[in-house]
Short mmCIF file of C-alpha atoms in Angstrom, two decimals:
data_model
loop_
_atom_site.label_atom_id
_atom_site.label_comp_id
_atom_site.label_asym_id
_atom_site.label_seq_id
_atom_site.Cartn_x
_atom_site.Cartn_y
_atom_site.Cartn_z
CA MET A 159 -0.03 -0.15 0.13
CA VAL A 160 1.31 3.40 -0.97
CA MET A 161 2.25 5.44 2.14
CA GLU A 162 0.17 8.56 2.29
CA ILE A 163 1.62 12.18 1.91
CA VAL A 164 -0.06 14.38 4.16
CA CYS A 165 0.78 17.90 3.80
CA PRO A 166 0.13 21.66 5.10
CA ALA A 167 -1.92 24.35 3.64
CA GLY A 168 -1.91 27.62 5.39
CA THR A 169 -4.33 29.10 3.12
CA PRO A 170 -7.05 28.16 0.07
CA ALA A 171 -4.13 28.55 -2.55
CA ALA A 172 -1.56 26.12 -1.10
CA LEU A 173 -4.35 23.78 -0.36
CA ARG A 174 -5.45 23.52 -4.23
CA ALA A 175 -1.52 23.50 -4.92
CA ALA A 176 -1.00 20.62 -2.61
CA VAL A 177 -3.85 18.53 -4.07
CA LYS A 178 -2.82 19.48 -7.46
CA ALA A 179 1.11 18.37 -6.77
CA GLY A 180 -0.11 14.99 -5.49
CA ALA A 181 -1.18 14.95 -1.78
CA HIS A 182 -3.07 12.20 -0.56
CA THR A 183 -4.06 14.31 2.15
CA VAL A 184 -4.36 18.14 3.12
CA TYR A 185 -4.08 19.24 6.78
CA CYS A 186 -5.08 23.09 8.18
CA GLY A 187 -6.76 24.81 10.62
CA PHE A 188 -9.25 27.69 11.14
CA ASN A 189 -8.09 31.27 11.54
CA ASP A 190 -7.80 31.60 15.45
CA GLU A 191 -6.51 30.50 18.28
CA THR A 192 -7.43 26.88 18.06
CA ASN A 193 -4.61 25.66 15.84
CA ALA A 194 -0.48 25.95 16.07
CA ARG A 195 0.04 28.05 13.18
CA ASN A 196 -1.99 30.96 14.23
CA PHE A 197 -0.42 33.30 12.13
CA PRO A 198 -1.23 36.77 10.58
CA GLY A 199 -2.82 36.38 7.16
CA LEU A 200 -2.98 32.54 7.48
CA ASN A 201 -5.45 29.99 7.55
CA PHE A 202 -9.33 29.45 6.75
CA ASP A 203 -12.35 30.95 7.78
CA ARG A 204 -15.17 28.67 7.72
CA ALA A 205 -16.32 29.07 4.32
CA GLU A 206 -12.91 28.55 2.78
CA MET A 207 -12.70 25.59 4.89
CA ARG A 208 -15.84 24.33 3.30
CA ALA A 209 -14.95 25.18 0.00
CA GLY A 210 -11.24 23.34 0.55
CA VAL A 211 -12.93 20.54 1.30
CA ALA A 212 -15.03 20.12 -1.47
CA PHE A 213 -12.14 20.87 -3.70
CA ALA A 214 -10.09 18.00 -2.25
CA HIS A 215 -12.63 15.74 -2.23
CA ASP A 216 -13.50 16.09 -5.90
CA HIS A 217 -9.90 15.21 -6.42
CA GLY A 218 -9.93 12.33 -4.10
CA ALA A 219 -7.66 14.19 -1.29
CA LYS A 220 -8.98 14.12 2.13
CA VAL A 221 -8.63 17.14 4.58
CA LEU A 222 -7.65 16.95 8.15
CA VAL A 223 -8.34 19.70 10.40
CA ALA A 224 -6.03 20.55 13.00
CA ILE A 225 -7.28 21.85 16.24
CA ASN A 226 -4.36 21.04 18.27
CA THR A 227 -3.82 23.81 20.94
CA PHE A 228 -4.97 23.61 24.57
CA PRO A 229 -8.23 25.12 25.40
CA ARG A 230 -8.20 28.01 27.50
CA ALA A 231 -10.25 27.61 31.08
CA GLY A 232 -13.67 29.43 30.56
CA SER A 233 -13.41 29.46 26.74
CA GLU A 234 -13.62 25.60 26.11
CA ALA A 235 -16.54 26.63 23.65
CA ILE A 236 -14.32 27.92 21.21
CA TRP A 237 -12.42 24.62 20.85
CA HIS A 238 -15.91 22.73 20.79
CA ARG A 239 -17.11 25.14 17.82
CA ALA A 240 -14.38 24.12 15.99
CA VAL A 241 -14.65 20.58 16.43
CA ALA A 242 -18.28 21.04 15.50
CA ASP A 243 -17.73 23.15 12.31
CA ALA A 244 -14.76 20.91 11.16
CA GLU A 245 -17.42 18.21 10.92
CA THR A 246 -19.84 20.34 9.37
CA CYS A 247 -17.38 21.42 6.61
CA GLY A 248 -16.82 17.74 5.85
CA ALA A 249 -13.55 16.87 7.49
CA ASP A 250 -12.17 13.68 6.99
CA ALA A 251 -10.55 13.95 10.53
CA VAL A 252 -9.64 16.10 13.42
CA ILE A 253 -6.07 16.37 14.74
CA LEU A 254 -6.30 17.11 18.90
CA ALA A 255 -3.89 17.08 21.34
CA ASP A 256 -5.99 17.94 24.75
CA ILE A 257 -7.67 15.00 26.55
CA GLY A 258 -10.79 17.25 27.26
CA LEU A 259 -11.01 18.11 23.82
CA LEU A 260 -10.68 14.63 22.44
CA ASP A 261 -13.16 13.54 25.32
CA TYR A 262 -15.71 15.92 23.70
CA ALA A 263 -15.44 15.23 20.30
CA ALA A 264 -15.27 11.56 21.09
CA CYS A 265 -18.63 11.99 23.05
CA SER A 266 -20.25 14.59 20.89
CA HIS A 267 -19.09 13.96 17.41
CA PRO A 268 -18.41 10.23 17.31
CA GLY A 269 -18.84 10.18 13.68
CA LEU A 270 -15.73 12.35 13.21
CA ARG A 271 -12.42 10.38 12.80
CA ARG A 272 -9.97 11.65 15.67
CA HIS A 273 -6.14 11.55 14.88
CA LEU A 274 -3.86 12.40 18.17
CA SER A 275 -1.36 15.84 17.13
CA VAL A 276 2.02 15.48 17.77
CA GLN A 277 1.37 18.26 20.41
CA ALA A 278 0.11 15.51 22.87
CA ALA A 279 3.84 14.17 22.49
CA ALA A 280 2.54 10.52 22.54
CA ALA A 281 5.81 8.52 22.54
CA ASN A 282 5.41 4.74 23.78
CA ALA A 283 2.68 2.16 22.81
CA ASP A 284 1.29 2.33 26.23
CA VAL A 285 0.25 5.79 25.97
CA ILE A 286 -0.93 5.47 22.40
CA ASN A 287 -3.09 2.68 23.35
CA PHE A 288 -4.78 4.19 26.31
CA TYR A 289 -5.86 7.29 23.87
CA ALA A 290 -7.21 4.59 21.26
CA GLU A 291 -9.25 2.57 23.92
CA THR A 292 -10.45 5.99 25.73
CA PHE A 293 -11.00 8.15 22.86
CA ASP A 294 -11.31 5.67 19.86
CA VAL A 295 -8.05 7.87 18.16
CA LYS A 296 -7.37 6.33 15.06
CA ARG A 297 -3.96 7.74 14.08
CA VAL A 298 -1.29 9.39 16.30
CA VAL A 299 1.37 11.77 14.71
CA LEU A 300 4.74 10.71 16.40
CA PRO A 301 6.80 13.29 18.02
CA ARG A 302 10.09 13.85 16.46
CA VAL A 303 12.24 12.21 19.48
CA LEU A 304 12.15 8.76 18.07
CA SER A 305 14.58 6.49 16.04
CA VAL A 306 13.35 4.33 13.19
CA PRO A 307 13.50 1.08 15.40
CA GLU A 308 11.51 2.80 18.16
CA ILE A 309 8.98 3.39 15.85
CA ALA A 310 8.93 -0.06 14.70
CA ALA A 311 8.57 -1.31 18.32
CA ILE A 312 5.78 1.37 18.66
CA ASN A 313 3.90 -0.18 15.56
CA ALA A 314 4.32 -3.60 16.84
CA GLU A 315 2.34 -3.16 19.79
CA THR A 316 -0.33 -0.92 18.72
CA GLU A 317 -3.16 -1.04 15.63
CA VAL A 318 -2.89 2.62 15.83
CA GLU A 319 -1.91 3.88 12.67
CA THR A 320 1.27 6.36 12.89
CA GLU A 321 2.06 9.33 10.63
CA VAL A 322 5.65 10.66 11.26
CA PHE A 323 7.39 14.04 9.89
CA VAL A 324 9.49 13.42 7.07
CA PHE A 325 10.09 17.26 6.21
CA GLY A 326 10.33 20.65 7.57
CA GLY A 327 10.74 22.84 10.71
CA LEU A 328 12.00 20.77 13.69
CA CYS A 329 11.12 21.64 17.26
CA VAL A 330 12.58 20.80 20.55
CA MET A 331 12.46 17.25 22.19
CA ALA A 332 9.70 18.30 24.04
CA GLU A 333 6.48 19.18 21.92
CA GLY A 334 3.40 20.32 23.29
CA ARG A 335 5.29 21.16 26.56
CA CYS A 336 7.69 23.90 25.22
CA SER A 337 7.63 27.07 27.21
CA LEU A 338 10.37 29.26 25.56
CA SER A 339 8.46 31.03 23.20
CA SER A 340 6.13 32.10 26.55
CA TYR A 341 9.42 32.75 28.15
CA ALA A 342 10.42 35.54 25.58
CA THR A 343 6.69 36.81 24.61
CA GLY A 344 4.15 35.55 26.86
CA LEU A 345 2.51 33.61 24.15
CA SER A 346 3.04 30.22 23.43
CA PRO A 347 1.87 27.47 20.48
CA ASN A 348 0.31 25.76 22.87
CA MET A 349 -2.13 27.88 24.11
CA ASN A 350 -1.91 30.66 21.51
CA GLY A 351 -1.09 28.99 18.44
CA VAL A 352 1.97 31.30 17.96
CA CYS A 353 5.38 29.89 18.45
CA SER A 354 7.55 33.25 18.61
CA PRO A 355 4.97 35.19 17.15
CA ALA A 356 5.76 37.68 14.39
CA SER A 357 4.44 40.65 16.35
CA HIS A 358 7.24 40.02 18.69
CA VAL A 359 10.11 39.35 16.10
CA GLU A 360 12.30 42.11 15.15
CA TYR A 361 14.73 42.48 12.41
CA GLN A 362 17.41 44.81 12.21
CA ASN A 363 20.13 45.34 9.65
CA ASP A 364 23.59 46.05 11.10
CA GLN A 365 25.84 46.73 8.19
CA GLY A 366 25.11 43.44 6.02
CA ALA A 367 24.54 41.25 9.43
CA LEU A 368 21.12 40.25 10.30
CA ASN A 369 20.22 40.93 14.11
CA THR A 370 17.07 38.88 15.37
CA ARG A 371 15.42 40.04 18.19
CA LEU A 372 12.38 38.14 20.05
CA GLY A 373 10.40 39.67 22.84
CA GLY A 374 13.42 42.19 22.90
CA TYR A 375 16.20 39.70 23.48
CA LEU A 376 18.97 39.04 20.88
CA ILE A 377 18.69 35.78 19.93
CA HIS A 378 21.11 35.62 17.02
CA ARG A 379 23.11 37.72 14.83
CA VAL A 380 24.06 36.10 11.32
CA GLU A 381 26.39 37.64 9.20
CA ARG A 382 26.41 38.87 5.54
CA ASN A 383 25.60 36.10 3.36
CA GLN A 384 25.16 33.58 5.76
CA PRO A 385 21.59 31.77 5.72
CA ALA A 386 19.28 33.10 8.28
CA PRO A 387 17.19 30.93 10.49
CA TYR A 388 13.45 31.27 11.96
CA PRO A 389 13.19 33.73 14.85
CA THR A 390 12.86 31.12 17.68
CA LEU A 391 14.57 31.08 21.11
CA CYS A 392 15.30 27.12 20.41
CA LYS A 393 17.14 28.21 17.20
CA GLY A 394 18.92 31.00 18.95
CA CYS A 395 22.45 31.05 18.96
CA PHE A 396 23.95 31.89 23.12
CA SER A 397 26.88 32.61 24.42
CA ALA A 398 28.01 31.62 27.43
CA GLY A 399 31.71 31.72 29.28
CA GLU A 400 33.91 31.39 26.13
CA LYS A 401 31.81 29.25 24.14
CA THR A 402 28.91 30.86 21.49
CA GLY A 403 26.83 28.42 19.97
CA HIS A 404 23.14 26.61 19.20
CA LEU A 405 22.27 25.51 22.61
CA PHE A 406 19.22 24.00 21.96
CA GLU A 407 19.09 23.05 18.32
CA ASP A 408 20.90 24.18 15.12
CA PRO A 409 18.80 25.95 12.55
CA VAL A 410 18.15 23.27 9.98
CA SER A 411 15.38 21.64 8.60
CA LEU A 412 14.50 17.80 8.86
CA ASN A 413 14.60 15.88 5.62
CA ALA A 414 13.42 11.95 5.98
CA GLU A 415 13.44 11.25 2.41
CA ARG A 416 16.16 8.72 2.34
CA LEU A 417 14.61 6.81 5.28
CA ILE A 418 11.34 6.25 3.41
CA PRO A 419 11.80 2.85 2.80
CA GLN A 420 12.71 2.23 6.48
CA LEU A 421 10.09 3.92 7.77
CA GLN A 422 7.71 1.60 5.60
CA LYS A 423 9.12 -1.55 6.56
CA ALA A 424 8.91 -0.06 10.39
CA GLY A 425 5.32 0.20 9.73
CA VAL A 426 4.06 3.73 9.30
CA THR A 427 1.26 4.58 7.52
CA ALA A 428 1.54 8.28 6.55
CA LEU A 429 4.21 10.79 5.84
CA LYS A 430 3.75 14.13 7.32
CA ILE A 431 5.44 17.50 5.99
CA GLU A 432 5.55 20.43 8.27
CA GLY A 433 5.09 24.12 7.26
CA ARG A 434 1.40 25.32 7.15
CA GLN A 435 3.36 28.79 7.39
CA ARG A 436 4.96 28.50 4.32
CA SER A 437 4.08 29.54 0.50
CA LYS A 438 2.14 27.72 -1.95
CA SER A 439 5.45 27.30 -3.72
CA TYR A 440 6.88 25.24 -1.17
CA VAL A 441 4.03 22.96 -0.88
CA ALA A 442 4.14 22.25 -4.28
CA GLN A 443 7.65 21.54 -4.56
CA VAL A 444 7.95 19.24 -1.24
CA VAL A 445 4.64 17.81 -1.94
CA ARG A 446 5.78 16.46 -5.77
CA ASN A 447 9.32 15.74 -4.42
CA PHE A 448 7.52 13.22 -1.65
CA ARG A 449 5.10 11.62 -3.67
CA ALA A 450 7.77 10.99 -6.37
CA ALA A 451 9.60 9.19 -3.90
CA VAL A 452 6.67 7.15 -2.34
CA ASP A 453 5.46 6.39 -5.83
CA ALA A 454 9.09 5.17 -6.85
CA LEU A 455 9.39 3.01 -3.87
CA GLU A 456 5.94 1.62 -4.44
CA ALA A 457 6.90 0.53 -8.13
CA GLY A 458 10.14 -0.78 -6.96
CA ARG A 459 12.35 1.86 -8.29
CA PRO A 460 14.97 3.68 -6.78
CA LEU A 461 14.42 7.11 -5.18
CA PRO A 462 14.70 10.10 -6.90
CA GLU A 463 16.98 12.95 -5.81
CA GLY A 464 15.74 15.55 -4.03
CA MET A 465 16.29 19.31 -4.66
CA LEU A 466 14.75 20.71 -1.48
CA ALA A 467 17.94 22.36 0.14
CA ARG A 468 17.07 25.73 -0.70
CA LEU A 469 13.47 25.69 1.03
CA SER A 470 15.51 24.32 4.27
CA GLU A 471 15.89 26.45 7.30
CA GLY A 472 19.45 27.54 7.31
CA GLN A 473 19.70 25.99 3.86
CA ALA A 474 20.75 22.47 5.98
CA MET A 475 18.89 19.56 6.75
CA THR A 476 19.18 16.73 8.76
CA THR A 477 17.99 13.09 9.54
CA GLY A 478 16.75 14.62 13.42
CA ALA A 479 16.27 12.14 15.66
CA TYR A 480 15.64 9.16 12.96
CA LYS A 481 19.14 8.60 12.94
CA LYS A 482 20.25 9.68 16.62
CA THR A 483 23.92 10.94 15.88
CA TRP A 484 23.64 13.59 18.18
CA ARG A 485 26.57 15.88 18.86
CA MET B 263 23.59 18.66 0.59
CA PRO B 264 25.29 21.48 -1.80
CA VAL B 265 22.43 24.14 -2.16
CA PRO B 266 21.28 25.01 -5.90
CA GLU B 267 23.44 28.45 -7.46
CA ASN B 268 21.30 31.30 -6.52
CA PRO B 269 17.93 31.28 -9.27
CA ILE B 270 17.45 35.00 -8.57
CA PRO B 271 18.17 37.01 -11.55
CA ARG B 272 19.02 40.95 -11.35
CA CYS B 273 16.61 43.38 -12.84
CA PRO B 274 17.77 44.72 -16.05
CA ALA B 275 20.42 48.00 -15.94
CA ALA B 276 17.92 49.69 -18.54
CA LEU B 277 15.13 49.40 -16.55
CA ALA B 278 16.78 51.16 -13.77
CA ALA B 279 18.28 53.74 -15.82
CA THR B 280 14.76 54.64 -17.02
CA LEU B 281 13.44 54.90 -13.72
CA ARG B 282 16.34 57.37 -12.18
CA ILE B 283 14.73 60.03 -14.63
CA ALA B 284 11.44 59.23 -15.25
CA PRO B 285 8.35 60.93 -13.73
CA LEU B 286 6.84 59.38 -10.98
CA ALA B 287 3.66 60.75 -10.49
CA PRO B 288 2.00 59.52 -13.74
CA LEU B 289 3.66 55.85 -13.24
CA SER B 290 1.99 56.00 -9.52
CA LEU B 291 -1.22 56.65 -10.84
CA SER B 292 -1.47 53.90 -13.22
CA LEU B 293 -0.40 51.50 -10.62
CA THR B 294 -2.74 52.73 -8.28
CA VAL B 295 -5.55 52.04 -11.17
CA PHE B 296 -3.92 48.60 -11.85
CA THR B 297 -3.95 47.84 -8.28
CA ARG B 298 -7.46 48.95 -7.44
CA GLN B 299 -8.39 46.60 -10.66
CA LEU B 300 -6.84 43.53 -8.60
CA ALA B 301 -8.37 44.66 -5.46
CA LYS B 302 -11.94 44.27 -7.09
CA LYS B 303 -11.50 40.88 -8.11
CA ASN B 304 -9.52 39.63 -4.98
CA PRO B 305 -11.54 41.45 -2.14
CA GLU B 306 -10.60 38.51 0.28
CA MET B 307 -6.69 39.50 0.07
CA PHE B 308 -7.82 42.55 1.98
CA GLN B 309 -9.61 40.52 4.55
CA ARG B 310 -6.53 38.20 5.07
CA LEU B 311 -4.62 41.65 5.60
CA GLY B 312 -6.62 41.97 8.95
CA PRO B 313 -5.53 44.97 11.03
CA TYR B 314 -2.87 46.12 8.43
CA GLY B 315 -5.80 46.72 6.16
CA ARG B 316 -4.97 50.61 6.32
CA SER B 317 -1.15 50.37 6.53
CA VAL B 318 1.37 51.59 4.53
CA PHE B 319 3.79 49.13 3.16
CA VAL B 320 7.23 49.71 2.03
CA LEU B 321 8.25 47.70 -0.79
CA ASP B 322 11.81 48.08 -1.97
CA PRO B 323 13.47 46.45 -5.10
CA THR B 324 17.00 46.91 -4.24
CA ASP B 325 18.22 46.69 -8.07
CA LEU B 326 15.80 49.80 -8.67
CA PRO B 327 16.22 53.32 -7.78
CA VAL B 328 12.83 53.73 -6.55
CA VAL B 329 10.39 52.05 -3.75
CA LEU B 330 6.84 51.54 -4.06
CA LEU B 331 4.41 52.49 -1.20
CA LEU B 332 1.69 50.32 -1.11
CA ASP B 333 -1.44 51.61 0.83
CA PRO B 334 -4.03 48.89 1.00
CA ASN B 335 -6.64 51.84 2.02
CA GLY B 336 -9.47 49.06 2.93
CA GLY B 337 -9.48 47.63 -0.26
CA ALA B 338 -9.22 50.58 -2.52
CA PRO B 339 -5.53 50.71 -2.66
CA LYS B 340 -2.83 53.53 -3.49
CA VAL B 341 0.46 52.99 -4.94
CA THR B 342 2.93 55.60 -4.68
CA LEU B 343 6.34 55.35 -6.38
CA THR B 344 9.20 57.59 -4.79
CA ARG B 345 13.19 57.89 -4.83
CA ARG B 346 13.29 58.59 -1.17
CA SER B 347 13.54 55.39 1.14
CA GLY B 348 9.96 56.02 2.40
CA THR B 349 8.45 55.10 5.75
CA GLY B 350 5.47 52.47 6.74
CA VAL B 351 4.77 49.79 8.74
CA ALA B 352 6.87 47.34 7.67
CA ARG B 353 9.57 47.43 4.95
CA VAL B 354 10.37 44.32 2.44
CA SER B 355 13.54 44.66 0.28
CA GLY B 356 14.63 42.24 -2.42
CA PRO B 357 15.83 42.06 -5.79
CA LEU B 358 12.64 42.90 -8.21
CA ALA B 359 12.38 39.38 -9.24
CA ALA B 360 12.47 38.07 -5.73
CA LEU B 361 9.64 40.43 -5.10
CA LEU B 362 7.62 39.62 -8.39
CA GLY B 363 8.32 35.91 -7.98
CA LEU B 364 6.74 36.08 -4.74
CA VAL B 365 3.71 37.94 -6.07
CA HIS B 366 3.41 35.06 -8.45
CA GLY B 367 3.77 31.99 -6.44
CA ALA B 368 7.00 31.09 -8.14
CA PHE B 369 9.44 31.65 -4.83
CA ASP B 370 8.76 30.45 -1.18
CA GLY B 371 8.93 33.86 1.18
CA ASP B 372 10.63 31.54 3.82
CA ALA B 373 13.43 30.22 1.46
CA LEU B 374 14.30 33.88 0.12
CA PHE B 375 14.37 34.91 3.86
CA PHE B 376 16.69 31.84 4.70
CA SER B 377 18.94 32.82 1.78
CA ARG B 378 19.11 36.53 2.67
CA ASP B 379 17.68 37.37 -0.61
CA LEU B 380 14.46 38.93 1.19
CA VAL B 381 14.64 41.46 4.09
CA ILE B 382 12.19 42.43 6.22
CA GLU B 383 12.08 45.54 8.67
CA GLY B 384 9.52 47.25 10.99
CA ASP B 385 6.27 45.42 12.04
CA THR B 386 7.24 41.78 11.23
CA ALA B 387 3.46 40.55 11.91
CA ALA B 388 2.43 43.19 8.99
CA ALA B 389 4.76 42.07 6.96
CA LEU B 390 3.65 38.43 7.32
CA ALA B 391 0.04 39.01 6.75
CA LEU B 392 1.13 40.70 3.42
CA ARG B 393 2.98 37.86 2.55
CA ASN B 394 -0.10 35.75 3.09
CA ALA B 395 -2.09 37.61 2.02
CA ILE B 396 -0.78 37.69 -1.55
CA ASP B 397 0.47 34.06 -1.55
CA ASP B 398 -3.03 32.76 -1.01
CA ALA B 399 -4.47 35.40 -4.06
CA GLU B 400 -2.81 33.50 -6.80
CA LEU B 401 -2.09 36.96 -8.78
CA ASP B 402 -1.00 37.41 -12.42
CA LEU B 403 0.18 40.56 -13.39
CA ALA B 404 0.64 39.99 -16.85
CA HIS B 405 -2.89 38.82 -17.07
CA GLU B 406 -4.48 41.73 -15.72
CA ALA B 407 -2.25 44.06 -17.43
CA ALA B 408 -3.48 42.55 -20.53
CA THR B 409 -6.94 42.51 -19.70
CA LEU B 410 -6.80 46.22 -19.08
CA SER B 411 -5.44 47.30 -22.32
CA GLY B 412 -8.20 45.89 -24.43
CA PRO B 413 -7.15 45.71 -28.41
CA LEU B 414 -3.43 45.89 -27.32
CA ALA B 415 -3.76 42.82 -24.96
CA ARG B 416 -2.45 40.53 -27.80
CA PRO B 417 0.74 42.47 -28.52
CA LEU B 418 1.06 42.98 -25.04
CA LYS B 419 1.27 39.53 -23.82
CA GLN B 420 3.96 38.73 -26.85
CA LEU B 421 5.80 41.53 -25.07
CA ILE B 422 5.45 40.63 -21.77
CA THR B 423 6.38 36.50 -22.83
CA LEU B 424 9.60 38.26 -24.64
CA VAL B 425 10.63 40.48 -21.32
CA GLU B 426 10.10 37.43 -19.23
CA ARG B 427 12.54 35.11 -21.55
CA ARG B 428 14.92 37.99 -21.75
CA THR B 429 14.90 38.43 -18.19
CA GLY B 430 13.81 35.78 -16.17
CA LEU B 431 11.53 37.92 -14.30
CA TYR B 432 8.50 36.19 -13.41
CA LEU B 433 5.51 38.53 -15.03
CA THR B 434 3.02 35.98 -14.81
CA ARG B 435 2.03 32.76 -12.93
CA PRO B 436 4.08 29.86 -13.31
CA GLU B 437 2.65 27.54 -16.39
CA ASP B 438 1.05 24.76 -13.97
CA ALA B 439 -0.65 27.32 -11.49
CA VAL B 440 -2.04 29.29 -14.53
CA LEU B 441 -3.20 25.59 -15.95
CA TRP B 442 -5.02 24.60 -12.65
#
């Protein structure tokens, strides 16, 4: 069976580009704090979501709606309404992280398929089976902390489908629990849907060098002609004593393209591309690349050579935790 | 993994030279009329701007001697060309080819930022909203210009094709996007 390519769409145009480029499935979110990419000018209102789902279905693709932030106390109705509207729009599944919201969806919208977001950080078979038995979760998006043998071990112990990230930005090793953005800006992806919100980012050109401040803190400086990273604390360059370097993570993108055969053998159902904040150009290029790879694998042909370096953060790539070669 | 050569061409020197002496007021007026035409067809683009729908953006093609001040003006946009540096809520700078490529969906804004071909200054959230609004609009400037030019549409299209081929500038949406 062909591995499912699950790709991001931040706008209706990106959704159409993804479907055209060969995505089996597109994931997207509403234009509010219910999804973890709540950036200015991004996401779908209800009418756009309905039209996007219809377009995808007309072309044989599915749509997953990410409602993967954690409801604020006293405002749960916003998240409940998002789940209800996703079902009304015809979504094929919702991607949820919060246990309370999973319970609400399972009880109030039992016919709506539920996927467990990476924000839930479910990284072993016991917890995944708990989500399946309690909330009838059909698929889990695995956090980017697992090696390929660990993913195989999980799949051996669960009937829940697994979806893994194969391309795009990397997070620190505690997805759904990271407070770095909150520390610098008061806003976090978990609660507000924004990591390092643009409203708190300041770029300053300093004689060709690029200084980046987040919440007033200088988090990195890149010299002329050096690739720039995203303005997140986890990619910040820090000095301590006589040493200066990237404390949490290097500014690189995940690219597990060459590991697709191993991921298939490990029992993975779906390959996820990160980047709802990216353009339709990115979506089209990355989807084409990965669709060609899974089609080649299915046909027994060698994997084609990818050309995705230019689209990568810092213009550099890594296989991340899949091959644990940490420094 | 090696990064491919920079694909972004530089603007022809002749255009830059012309803009050094050309009167900017009639050009600004023409661009305002043109953008209002685009606005009529793409009202959702202004909704995506959200709170920045009345903020002035400075678009700075670094290989030209002018900057473009874009005021969305709540859906009735105004465009002003100036040889000064210009002020606005945010400044987006880069080669003309990069800016046109962004408008036509040929380039990814983040990738241009990583490679330092695109520079953002001022209110980053405003610049992001503009980028996302334009990316969703699926604009084709050449097609719109041809629509506006009546009987001259055909020769204009031929001229645009020639200029695109000679300069490498994206004056239209890439073919696959148009066909879809």
